[in-house]
Amino acid sequence: MPKPFIRPVRFAGRLGLSLVAVIALVVLFLALIVLTDGAGSGLAAWLTTLGIGAAVVLWRSRRRTWPTRLVRLLPVIVVAALTASVCVPTVPRERRYPSALPFVATRYWSLATGSRVAVYHYPPAQDGTRHPRPLVYLNGGPVRGISVLDHRFLQLLAHQGYDVYTYEQAGGGRSHLLPMGQYTISRSVRDLGAFVDRLGKGPADVLGFSSGAVVLTRALADPHVAAHVHRAIIAEPGPMDGPTARITGQRGRPSARGLAPAMTGPRSTRVPRYAVAFGLMRLGLLSPSTGLIGQAEGDNAFKAADLGSDTASGYCARDAHRIPTEDTAANFSFSAAASLHVDQTIKDSPSIAPQLGRSHTPAMLMIAECSAQIRQWETTVLADDPAIQRTQYIPGVGHHMWNGLDDNNERAAAVITAFLANEPAPLPNYPTRADIPAFLQAHK
């Protein structure tokens, strides 16, 4: 080969080797993050990676001059700069709670379980029929603040004469944090019983949505907590126990997932630290109690846009280009780590079917046409709870049934209030238990 080409070829070769070294060290860093569970905010993995990288470079260049050794340390220096951003917090490490809502007062109740929760009360309208029992709302999440969209729906129920109470479950929204190990589905169930007991108005009607519906379903399987529930509305439940969580099956009519425009706004996952932390947690490679980011820091960092297509999955495909803004930036709150921990306790739990089969609390199941939930999560509740008196299959809505679009709030309210008043249902009782096989067949 002619001499003029030798140096460029050698330079290209060295550049390629340097790039391979950088990639190898980054992979090593991520592997150590997993192996150490992010110990010391990731510094344990960072220091170990740099130490190993420097030692290898110095050993391989031990016969070279010091200037050459320093040049060969360049990939290690590059990796040090790249990975340092994973170890440096960019948001406060102490919890910054959402500011107060302008349209409802925030109260704080200390429950008998030890949880301190943010409570909201919508008194019944002064005119018209006032219903004697309080109505308690359990929002979805889990461990997510109550959205402004949900607050508006609760206001609608209050305008129809219901004395509405709701609380952000421990760790969600403005409610105080728990140690990570205490976020369990059993704790959520006990908190519901303690909350109704704290109300001091006797058994309450309870509306549970999504993961809140799971809490309610499991409450009905616990006689001590079920005694606090007068009537139960189970809306779009997730898996109620471990066996149900392992079911894979069909979903409802097509949702807006993959069709809706990407969510706009700030994302924590554009910051390397939180992209690594939340990504590895979601993959199950980091524990929710990881040492990489603390619970409070993770809560402060997580933004609505980080939910990605999860929000779109709550709406019908036909609504893909008009999905409402569910929340304000100032009110949004979601604890990804605590949510994963609660979900894991559900997956690890044994079947509650035998206990649920002894339930006597009158209940209603609500199913959305375009739900992205696994249908068997919903039909399993129907099959196992003999006290479900009616099922309401709501056409034209997705998982988030009361969403402010068209007359969806009013239709959902009509279904709920008819059941609570023990009046005829506005929709057919469908599916019944006998309809389950045909209902699932229709959604293949």
JSON list of C-alpha atoms in Angstrom, two decimals, residues 78-283:
[
{"chain": "A", "resi": 78, "resn": "VAL", "atom": "CA", "xyz": [-15.35, 10.09, 27.35]},
{"chain": "A", "resi": 79, "resn": "VAL", "atom": "CA", "xyz": [-17.24, 7.34, 29.20]},
{"chain": "A", "resi": 80, "resn": "ALA", "atom": "CA", "xyz": [-16.69, 9.15, 32.51]},
{"chain": "A", "resi": 81, "resn": "ALA", "atom": "CA", "xyz": [-18.35, 12.25, 31.07]},
{"chain": "A", "resi": 82, "resn": "LEU", "atom": "CA", "xyz": [-21.20, 10.33, 29.41]},
{"chain": "A", "resi": 83, "resn": "THR", "atom": "CA", "xyz": [-22.10, 8.20, 32.42]},
{"chain": "A", "resi": 84, "resn": "ALA", "atom": "CA", "xyz": [-21.63, 10.88, 35.07]},
{"chain": "A", "resi": 85, "resn": "SER", "atom": "CA", "xyz": [-24.99, 12.35, 33.99]},
{"chain": "A", "resi": 86, "resn": "VAL", "atom": "CA", "xyz": [-26.66, 9.14, 35.20]},
{"chain": "A", "resi": 87, "resn": "CYS", "atom": "CA", "xyz": [-25.29, 9.76, 38.70]},
{"chain": "A", "resi": 88, "resn": "VAL", "atom": "CA", "xyz": [-26.21, 13.45, 39.06]},
{"chain": "A", "resi": 89, "resn": "PRO", "atom": "CA", "xyz": [-29.78, 14.44, 40.13]},
{"chain": "A", "resi": 90, "resn": "THR", "atom": "CA", "xyz": [-31.41, 17.25, 38.16]},
{"chain": "A", "resi": 91, "resn": "VAL", "atom": "CA", "xyz": [-34.52, 17.61, 40.35]},
{"chain": "A", "resi": 92, "resn": "PRO", "atom": "CA", "xyz": [-34.85, 18.01, 44.14]},
{"chain": "A", "resi": 93, "resn": "ARG", "atom": "CA", "xyz": [-34.33, 14.84, 46.16]},
{"chain": "A", "resi": 94, "resn": "GLU", "atom": "CA", "xyz": [-36.91, 15.90, 48.74]},
{"chain": "A", "resi": 95, "resn": "ARG", "atom": "CA", "xyz": [-40.55, 15.47, 47.71]},
{"chain": "A", "resi": 96, "resn": "ARG", "atom": "CA", "xyz": [-42.11, 18.54, 46.09]},
{"chain": "A", "resi": 97, "resn": "TYR", "atom": "CA", "xyz": [-45.87, 18.06, 46.36]},
{"chain": "A", "resi": 98, "resn": "PRO", "atom": "CA", "xyz": [-48.31, 19.53, 43.81]},
{"chain": "A", "resi": 99, "resn": "SER", "atom": "CA", "xyz": [-49.72, 22.93, 44.68]},
{"chain": "A", "resi": 100, "resn": "ALA", "atom": "CA", "xyz": [-53.26, 23.22, 46.03]},
{"chain": "A", "resi": 101, "resn": "LEU", "atom": "CA", "xyz": [-56.13, 22.94, 43.58]},
{"chain": "A", "resi": 102, "resn": "PRO", "atom": "CA", "xyz": [-58.05, 26.19, 43.10]},
{"chain": "A", "resi": 103, "resn": "PHE", "atom": "CA", "xyz": [-61.52, 24.60, 43.09]},
{"chain": "A", "resi": 104, "resn": "VAL", "atom": "CA", "xyz": [-61.48, 22.22, 46.07]},
{"chain": "A", "resi": 105, "resn": "ALA", "atom": "CA", "xyz": [-59.87, 22.27, 49.50]},
{"chain": "A", "resi": 106, "resn": "THR", "atom": "CA", "xyz": [-57.21, 19.68, 50.33]},
{"chain": "A", "resi": 107, "resn": "ARG", "atom": "CA", "xyz": [-57.57, 18.09, 53.75]},
{"chain": "A", "resi": 108, "resn": "TYR", "atom": "CA", "xyz": [-55.12, 15.66, 55.32]},
{"chain": "A", "resi": 109, "resn": "TRP", "atom": "CA", "xyz": [-56.28, 12.63, 57.26]},
{"chain": "A", "resi": 110, "resn": "SER", "atom": "CA", "xyz": [-54.10, 10.28, 59.25]},
{"chain": "A", "resi": 111, "resn": "LEU", "atom": "CA", "xyz": [-55.59, 6.81, 58.87]},
{"chain": "A", "resi": 112, "resn": "ALA", "atom": "CA", "xyz": [-55.44, 4.00, 61.42]},
{"chain": "A", "resi": 113, "resn": "THR", "atom": "CA", "xyz": [-53.08, 2.15, 59.06]},
{"chain": "A", "resi": 114, "resn": "GLY", "atom": "CA", "xyz": [-50.44, 4.87, 59.42]},
{"chain": "A", "resi": 115, "resn": "SER", "atom": "CA", "xyz": [-51.06, 6.39, 55.98]},
{"chain": "A", "resi": 116, "resn": "ARG", "atom": "CA", "xyz": [-51.52, 10.15, 55.77]},
{"chain": "A", "resi": 117, "resn": "VAL", "atom": "CA", "xyz": [-53.65, 10.94, 52.75]},
{"chain": "A", "resi": 118, "resn": "ALA", "atom": "CA", "xyz": [-54.90, 14.01, 50.90]},
{"chain": "A", "resi": 119, "resn": "VAL", "atom": "CA", "xyz": [-58.70, 14.12, 50.99]},
{"chain": "A", "resi": 120, "resn": "TYR", "atom": "CA", "xyz": [-61.18, 16.00, 48.78]},
{"chain": "A", "resi": 121, "resn": "HIS", "atom": "CA", "xyz": [-64.87, 16.50, 49.47]},
{"chain": "A", "resi": 122, "resn": "TYR", "atom": "CA", "xyz": [-67.61, 17.52, 47.06]},
{"chain": "A", "resi": 123, "resn": "PRO", "atom": "CA", "xyz": [-70.83, 18.08, 49.07]},
{"chain": "A", "resi": 124, "resn": "PRO", "atom": "CA", "xyz": [-74.15, 17.30, 47.39]},
{"chain": "A", "resi": 125, "resn": "ALA", "atom": "CA", "xyz": [-75.99, 20.08, 45.59]},
{"chain": "A", "resi": 126, "resn": "GLN", "atom": "CA", "xyz": [-78.42, 21.95, 47.84]},
{"chain": "A", "resi": 127, "resn": "ASP", "atom": "CA", "xyz": [-81.35, 21.58, 45.47]},
{"chain": "A", "resi": 128, "resn": "GLY", "atom": "CA", "xyz": [-82.84, 18.29, 44.34]},
{"chain": "A", "resi": 129, "resn": "THR", "atom": "CA", "xyz": [-82.52, 14.81, 45.80]},
{"chain": "A", "resi": 130, "resn": "ARG", "atom": "CA", "xyz": [-79.71, 14.27, 48.28]},
{"chain": "A", "resi": 131, "resn": "HIS", "atom": "CA", "xyz": [-78.50, 10.71, 48.68]},
{"chain": "A", "resi": 132, "resn": "PRO", "atom": "CA", "xyz": [-78.02, 9.48, 52.23]},
{"chain": "A", "resi": 133, "resn": "ARG", "atom": "CA", "xyz": [-74.75, 7.57, 51.88]},
{"chain": "A", "resi": 134, "resn": "PRO", "atom": "CA", "xyz": [-71.32, 9.00, 51.05]},
{"chain": "A", "resi": 135, "resn": "LEU", "atom": "CA", "xyz": [-69.78, 7.98, 47.74]},
{"chain": "A", "resi": 136, "resn": "VAL", "atom": "CA", "xyz": [-66.04, 7.25, 47.87]},
{"chain": "A", "resi": 137, "resn": "TYR", "atom": "CA", "xyz": [-63.97, 7.33, 44.69]},
{"chain": "A", "resi": 138, "resn": "LEU", "atom": "CA", "xyz": [-60.77, 5.28, 44.22]},
{"chain": "A", "resi": 139, "resn": "ASN", "atom": "CA", "xyz": [-58.74, 6.56, 41.28]},
{"chain": "A", "resi": 140, "resn": "GLY", "atom": "CA", "xyz": [-56.46, 4.58, 38.99]},
{"chain": "A", "resi": 141, "resn": "GLY", "atom": "CA", "xyz": [-52.70, 4.44, 38.94]},
{"chain": "A", "resi": 142, "resn": "PRO", "atom": "CA", "xyz": [-51.74, 2.88, 41.17]},
{"chain": "A", "resi": 143, "resn": "VAL", "atom": "CA", "xyz": [-50.03, 5.58, 43.26]},
{"chain": "A", "resi": 144, "resn": "ARG", "atom": "CA", "xyz": [-51.07, 8.39, 40.94]},
{"chain": "A", "resi": 145, "resn": "GLY", "atom": "CA", "xyz": [-52.62, 11.72, 41.76]},
{"chain": "A", "resi": 146, "resn": "ILE", "atom": "CA", "xyz": [-56.26, 12.31, 40.92]},
{"chain": "A", "resi": 147, "resn": "SER", "atom": "CA", "xyz": [-56.46, 14.08, 37.56]},
{"chain": "A", "resi": 148, "resn": "VAL", "atom": "CA", "xyz": [-58.39, 17.28, 36.96]},
{"chain": "A", "resi": 149, "resn": "LEU", "atom": "CA", "xyz": [-60.54, 15.32, 34.49]},
{"chain": "A", "resi": 150, "resn": "ASP", "atom": "CA", "xyz": [-61.57, 12.97, 37.32]},
{"chain": "A", "resi": 151, "resn": "HIS", "atom": "CA", "xyz": [-62.24, 15.87, 39.66]},
{"chain": "A", "resi": 152, "resn": "ARG", "atom": "CA", "xyz": [-64.66, 17.31, 37.10]},
{"chain": "A", "resi": 153, "resn": "PHE", "atom": "CA", "xyz": [-66.52, 14.01, 36.94]},
{"chain": "A", "resi": 154, "resn": "LEU", "atom": "CA", "xyz": [-66.80, 13.90, 40.73]},
{"chain": "A", "resi": 155, "resn": "GLN", "atom": "CA", "xyz": [-68.23, 17.42, 40.65]},
{"chain": "A", "resi": 156, "resn": "LEU", "atom": "CA", "xyz": [-70.89, 16.16, 38.23]},
{"chain": "A", "resi": 157, "resn": "LEU", "atom": "CA", "xyz": [-71.87, 13.39, 40.66]},
{"chain": "A", "resi": 158, "resn": "ALA", "atom": "CA", "xyz": [-72.04, 15.91, 43.51]},
{"chain": "A", "resi": 159, "resn": "HIS", "atom": "CA", "xyz": [-74.32, 18.12, 41.40]},
{"chain": "A", "resi": 160, "resn": "GLN", "atom": "CA", "xyz": [-76.65, 15.13, 41.14]},
{"chain": "A", "resi": 161, "resn": "GLY", "atom": "CA", "xyz": [-76.99, 14.95, 44.93]},
{"chain": "A", "resi": 162, "resn": "TYR", "atom": "CA", "xyz": [-74.13, 12.65, 45.96]},
{"chain": "A", "resi": 163, "resn": "ASP", "atom": "CA", "xyz": [-71.88, 13.39, 48.91]},
{"chain": "A", "resi": 164, "resn": "VAL", "atom": "CA", "xyz": [-68.59, 12.62, 47.20]},
{"chain": "A", "resi": 165, "resn": "TYR", "atom": "CA", "xyz": [-65.31, 11.93, 48.95]},
{"chain": "A", "resi": 166, "resn": "THR", "atom": "CA", "xyz": [-62.05, 10.89, 47.41]},
{"chain": "A", "resi": 167, "resn": "TYR", "atom": "CA", "xyz": [-58.46, 10.57, 48.53]},
{"chain": "A", "resi": 168, "resn": "GLU", "atom": "CA", "xyz": [-55.14, 10.18, 46.82]},
{"chain": "A", "resi": 169, "resn": "GLN", "atom": "CA", "xyz": [-53.80, 6.83, 47.86]},
{"chain": "A", "resi": 170, "resn": "ALA", "atom": "CA", "xyz": [-50.62, 6.79, 49.96]},
{"chain": "A", "resi": 171, "resn": "GLY", "atom": "CA", "xyz": [-47.67, 8.12, 47.98]},
{"chain": "A", "resi": 172, "resn": "GLY", "atom": "CA", "xyz": [-49.86, 9.56, 45.20]},
{"chain": "A", "resi": 173, "resn": "GLY", "atom": "CA", "xyz": [-50.54, 13.23, 44.56]},
{"chain": "A", "resi": 174, "resn": "ARG", "atom": "CA", "xyz": [-50.40, 15.23, 47.77]},
{"chain": "A", "resi": 175, "resn": "SER", "atom": "CA", "xyz": [-50.56, 12.20, 50.07]},
{"chain": "A", "resi": 176, "resn": "HIS", "atom": "CA", "xyz": [-47.48, 11.45, 52.12]},
{"chain": "A", "resi": 177, "resn": "LEU", "atom": "CA", "xyz": [-44.94, 8.88, 51.02]},
{"chain": "A", "resi": 178, "resn": "LEU", "atom": "CA", "xyz": [-44.48, 5.44, 52.55]},
{"chain": "A", "resi": 179, "resn": "PRO", "atom": "CA", "xyz": [-41.31, 3.38, 52.79]},
{"chain": "A", "resi": 180, "resn": "MET", "atom": "CA", "xyz": [-41.10, 1.56, 49.46]},
{"chain": "A", "resi": 181, "resn": "GLY", "atom": "CA", "xyz": [-41.69, -1.87, 51.00]},
{"chain": "A", "resi": 182, "resn": "GLN", "atom": "CA", "xyz": [-45.05, -0.73, 52.39]},
{"chain": "A", "resi": 183, "resn": "TYR", "atom": "CA", "xyz": [-46.60, -0.08, 48.97]},
{"chain": "A", "resi": 184, "resn": "THR", "atom": "CA", "xyz": [-48.67, -3.23, 48.65]},
{"chain": "A", "resi": 185, "resn": "ILE", "atom": "CA", "xyz": [-52.14, -4.04, 47.39]},
{"chain": "A", "resi": 186, "resn": "SER", "atom": "CA", "xyz": [-53.02, -5.27, 50.90]},
{"chain": "A", "resi": 187, "resn": "ARG", "atom": "CA", "xyz": [-52.07, -1.87, 52.35]},
{"chain": "A", "resi": 188, "resn": "SER", "atom": "CA", "xyz": [-54.27, -0.14, 49.77]},
{"chain": "A", "resi": 189, "resn": "VAL", "atom": "CA", "xyz": [-57.21, -2.35, 50.76]},
{"chain": "A", "resi": 190, "resn": "ARG", "atom": "CA", "xyz": [-56.68, -1.66, 54.47]},
{"chain": "A", "resi": 191, "resn": "ASP", "atom": "CA", "xyz": [-56.45, 2.07, 53.74]},
{"chain": "A", "resi": 192, "resn": "LEU", "atom": "CA", "xyz": [-59.87, 1.94, 52.07]},
{"chain": "A", "resi": 193, "resn": "GLY", "atom": "CA", "xyz": [-61.43, 0.36, 55.15]},
{"chain": "A", "resi": 194, "resn": "ALA", "atom": "CA", "xyz": [-59.67, 2.84, 57.42]},
{"chain": "A", "resi": 195, "resn": "PHE", "atom": "CA", "xyz": [-60.81, 5.77, 55.27]},
{"chain": "A", "resi": 196, "resn": "VAL", "atom": "CA", "xyz": [-64.49, 4.80, 55.34]},
{"chain": "A", "resi": 197, "resn": "ASP", "atom": "CA", "xyz": [-64.18, 4.17, 59.07]},
{"chain": "A", "resi": 198, "resn": "ARG", "atom": "CA", "xyz": [-62.66, 7.66, 59.48]},
{"chain": "A", "resi": 199, "resn": "LEU", "atom": "CA", "xyz": [-65.63, 9.14, 57.61]},
{"chain": "A", "resi": 200, "resn": "GLY", "atom": "CA", "xyz": [-67.83, 7.95, 60.45]},
{"chain": "A", "resi": 201, "resn": "LYS", "atom": "CA", "xyz": [-70.96, 7.73, 58.30]},
{"chain": "A", "resi": 202, "resn": "GLY", "atom": "CA", "xyz": [-71.42, 3.98, 58.18]},
{"chain": "A", "resi": 203, "resn": "PRO", "atom": "CA", "xyz": [-70.85, 1.81, 55.10]},
{"chain": "A", "resi": 204, "resn": "ALA", "atom": "CA", "xyz": [-70.19, 3.89, 51.98]},
{"chain": "A", "resi": 205, "resn": "ASP", "atom": "CA", "xyz": [-70.87, 3.38, 48.32]},
{"chain": "A", "resi": 206, "resn": "VAL", "atom": "CA", "xyz": [-67.51, 2.96, 46.58]},
{"chain": "A", "resi": 207, "resn": "LEU", "atom": "CA", "xyz": [-66.58, 3.60, 42.94]},
{"chain": "A", "resi": 208, "resn": "GLY", "atom": "CA", "xyz": [-63.23, 2.12, 41.96]},
{"chain": "A", "resi": 209, "resn": "PHE", "atom": "CA", "xyz": [-61.63, 2.79, 38.58]},
{"chain": "A", "resi": 210, "resn": "SER", "atom": "CA", "xyz": [-58.81, 0.78, 36.97]},
{"chain": "A", "resi": 211, "resn": "SER", "atom": "CA", "xyz": [-56.28, -0.04, 39.72]},
{"chain": "A", "resi": 212, "resn": "GLY", "atom": "CA", "xyz": [-58.77, 1.53, 42.15]},
{"chain": "A", "resi": 213, "resn": "ALA", "atom": "CA", "xyz": [-61.23, -1.12, 40.94]},
{"chain": "A", "resi": 214, "resn": "VAL", "atom": "CA", "xyz": [-58.66, -3.76, 41.87]},
{"chain": "A", "resi": 215, "resn": "VAL", "atom": "CA", "xyz": [-58.44, -2.34, 45.39]},
{"chain": "A", "resi": 216, "resn": "LEU", "atom": "CA", "xyz": [-62.24, -2.44, 45.60]},
{"chain": "A", "resi": 217, "resn": "THR", "atom": "CA", "xyz": [-62.48, -5.99, 44.24]},
{"chain": "A", "resi": 218, "resn": "ARG", "atom": "CA", "xyz": [-59.96, -7.23, 46.78]},
{"chain": "A", "resi": 219, "resn": "ALA", "atom": "CA", "xyz": [-61.80, -5.31, 49.50]},
{"chain": "A", "resi": 220, "resn": "LEU", "atom": "CA", "xyz": [-64.95, -7.28, 48.67]},
{"chain": "A", "resi": 221, "resn": "ALA", "atom": "CA", "xyz": [-62.94, -10.47, 49.24]},
{"chain": "A", "resi": 222, "resn": "ASP", "atom": "CA", "xyz": [-61.94, -9.29, 52.74]},
{"chain": "A", "resi": 223, "resn": "PRO", "atom": "CA", "xyz": [-64.94, -9.49, 55.11]},
{"chain": "A", "resi": 224, "resn": "HIS", "atom": "CA", "xyz": [-63.46, -6.90, 57.51]},
{"chain": "A", "resi": 225, "resn": "VAL", "atom": "CA", "xyz": [-63.10, -4.28, 54.78]},
{"chain": "A", "resi": 226, "resn": "ALA", "atom": "CA", "xyz": [-66.22, -5.35, 52.85]},
{"chain": "A", "resi": 227, "resn": "ALA", "atom": "CA", "xyz": [-68.27, -4.47, 55.94]},
{"chain": "A", "resi": 228, "resn": "HIS", "atom": "CA", "xyz": [-67.45, -0.81, 55.17]},
{"chain": "A", "resi": 229, "resn": "VAL", "atom": "CA", "xyz": [-68.85, -1.03, 51.62]},
{"chain": "A", "resi": 230, "resn": "HIS", "atom": "CA", "xyz": [-72.59, -0.62, 50.99]},
{"chain": "A", "resi": 231, "resn": "ARG", "atom": "CA", "xyz": [-72.53, -0.87, 47.19]},
{"chain": "A", "resi": 232, "resn": "ALA", "atom": "CA", "xyz": [-69.53, -1.37, 44.91]},
{"chain": "A", "resi": 233, "resn": "ILE", "atom": "CA", "xyz": [-68.96, -0.14, 41.36]},
{"chain": "A", "resi": 234, "resn": "ILE", "atom": "CA", "xyz": [-66.02, -1.90, 39.72]},
{"chain": "A", "resi": 235, "resn": "ALA", "atom": "CA", "xyz": [-65.06, 0.13, 36.65]},
{"chain": "A", "resi": 236, "resn": "GLU", "atom": "CA", "xyz": [-62.50, -1.24, 34.19]},
{"chain": "A", "resi": 237, "resn": "PRO", "atom": "CA", "xyz": [-60.50, -3.35, 36.67]},
{"chain": "A", "resi": 238, "resn": "GLY", "atom": "CA", "xyz": [-56.96, -4.54, 36.18]},
{"chain": "A", "resi": 239, "resn": "PRO", "atom": "CA", "xyz": [-55.88, -8.04, 37.30]},
{"chain": "A", "resi": 240, "resn": "MET", "atom": "CA", "xyz": [-57.20, -8.82, 40.76]},
{"chain": "A", "resi": 241, "resn": "ASP", "atom": "CA", "xyz": [-54.56, -11.39, 41.79]},
{"chain": "A", "resi": 242, "resn": "GLY", "atom": "CA", "xyz": [-51.55, -13.34, 40.59]},
{"chain": "A", "resi": 243, "resn": "PRO", "atom": "CA", "xyz": [-53.38, -15.97, 38.52]},
{"chain": "A", "resi": 244, "resn": "THR", "atom": "CA", "xyz": [-55.41, -13.27, 36.78]},
{"chain": "A", "resi": 245, "resn": "ALA", "atom": "CA", "xyz": [-52.30, -11.16, 36.12]},
{"chain": "A", "resi": 246, "resn": "ARG", "atom": "CA", "xyz": [-50.77, -14.07, 34.22]},
{"chain": "A", "resi": 247, "resn": "ILE", "atom": "CA", "xyz": [-53.72, -14.26, 31.80]},
{"chain": "A", "resi": 248, "resn": "THR", "atom": "CA", "xyz": [-52.97, -13.14, 28.27]},
{"chain": "A", "resi": 249, "resn": "GLY", "atom": "CA", "xyz": [-55.98, -12.62, 26.09]},
{"chain": "A", "resi": 250, "resn": "GLN", "atom": "CA", "xyz": [-57.93, -10.30, 23.91]},
{"chain": "A", "resi": 251, "resn": "ARG", "atom": "CA", "xyz": [-58.59, -6.62, 24.41]},
{"chain": "A", "resi": 252, "resn": "GLY", "atom": "CA", "xyz": [-61.53, -4.43, 23.49]},
{"chain": "A", "resi": 253, "resn": "ARG", "atom": "CA", "xyz": [-62.19, -2.58, 20.25]},
{"chain": "A", "resi": 254, "resn": "PRO", "atom": "CA", "xyz": [-59.13, -0.70, 18.92]},
{"chain": "A", "resi": 255, "resn": "SER", "atom": "CA", "xyz": [-57.84, 2.08, 21.16]},
{"chain": "A", "resi": 256, "resn": "ALA", "atom": "CA", "xyz": [-55.99, 5.23, 20.11]},
{"chain": "A", "resi": 257, "resn": "ARG", "atom": "CA", "xyz": [-52.60, 3.73, 21.03]},
{"chain": "A", "resi": 258, "resn": "GLY", "atom": "CA", "xyz": [-50.29, 4.19, 18.06]},
{"chain": "A", "resi": 259, "resn": "LEU", "atom": "CA", "xyz": [-52.76, 6.53, 16.32]},
{"chain": "A", "resi": 260, "resn": "ALA", "atom": "CA", "xyz": [-52.76, 9.61, 18.54]},
{"chain": "A", "resi": 261, "resn": "PRO", "atom": "CA", "xyz": [-50.13, 12.33, 18.16]},
{"chain": "A", "resi": 262, "resn": "ALA", "atom": "CA", "xyz": [-47.21, 11.96, 20.56]},
{"chain": "A", "resi": 263, "resn": "MET", "atom": "CA", "xyz": [-47.71, 13.70, 23.88]},
{"chain": "A", "resi": 264, "resn": "THR", "atom": "CA", "xyz": [-45.99, 17.06, 24.11]},
{"chain": "A", "resi": 265, "resn": "GLY", "atom": "CA", "xyz": [-44.29, 18.69, 27.05]},
{"chain": "A", "resi": 266, "resn": "PRO", "atom": "CA", "xyz": [-41.23, 17.96, 29.17]},
{"chain": "A", "resi": 267, "resn": "ARG", "atom": "CA", "xyz": [-40.12, 14.36, 29.69]},
{"chain": "A", "resi": 268, "resn": "SER", "atom": "CA", "xyz": [-37.88, 13.10, 32.44]},
{"chain": "A", "resi": 269, "resn": "THR", "atom": "CA", "xyz": [-36.79, 10.31, 30.12]},
{"chain": "A", "resi": 270, "resn": "ARG", "atom": "CA", "xyz": [-34.90, 12.84, 28.00]},
{"chain": "A", "resi": 271, "resn": "VAL", "atom": "CA", "xyz": [-32.49, 13.13, 30.93]},
{"chain": "A", "resi": 272, "resn": "PRO", "atom": "CA", "xyz": [-30.02, 10.18, 30.98]},
{"chain": "A", "resi": 273, "resn": "ARG", "atom": "CA", "xyz": [-30.40, 9.62, 34.73]},
{"chain": "A", "resi": 274, "resn": "TYR", "atom": "CA", "xyz": [-34.15, 9.12, 34.60]},
{"chain": "A", "resi": 275, "resn": "ALA", "atom": "CA", "xyz": [-34.19, 7.39, 31.22]},
{"chain": "A", "resi": 276, "resn": "VAL", "atom": "CA", "xyz": [-31.86, 4.74, 32.69]},
{"chain": "A", "resi": 277, "resn": "ALA", "atom": "CA", "xyz": [-33.67, 4.51, 36.02]},
{"chain": "A", "resi": 278, "resn": "PHE", "atom": "CA", "xyz": [-37.26, 4.30, 34.75]},
{"chain": "A", "resi": 279, "resn": "GLY", "atom": "CA", "xyz": [-36.29, 2.18, 31.76]},
{"chain": "A", "resi": 280, "resn": "LEU", "atom": "CA", "xyz": [-34.46, -0.44, 33.81]},
{"chain": "A", "resi": 281, "resn": "MET", "atom": "CA", "xyz": [-37.21, -0.46, 36.45]},
{"chain": "A", "resi": 282, "resn": "ARG", "atom": "CA", "xyz": [-39.85, -1.06, 33.81]},
{"chain": "A", "resi": 283, "resn": "LEU", "atom": "CA", "xyz": [-37.79, -3.93, 32.42]}
]
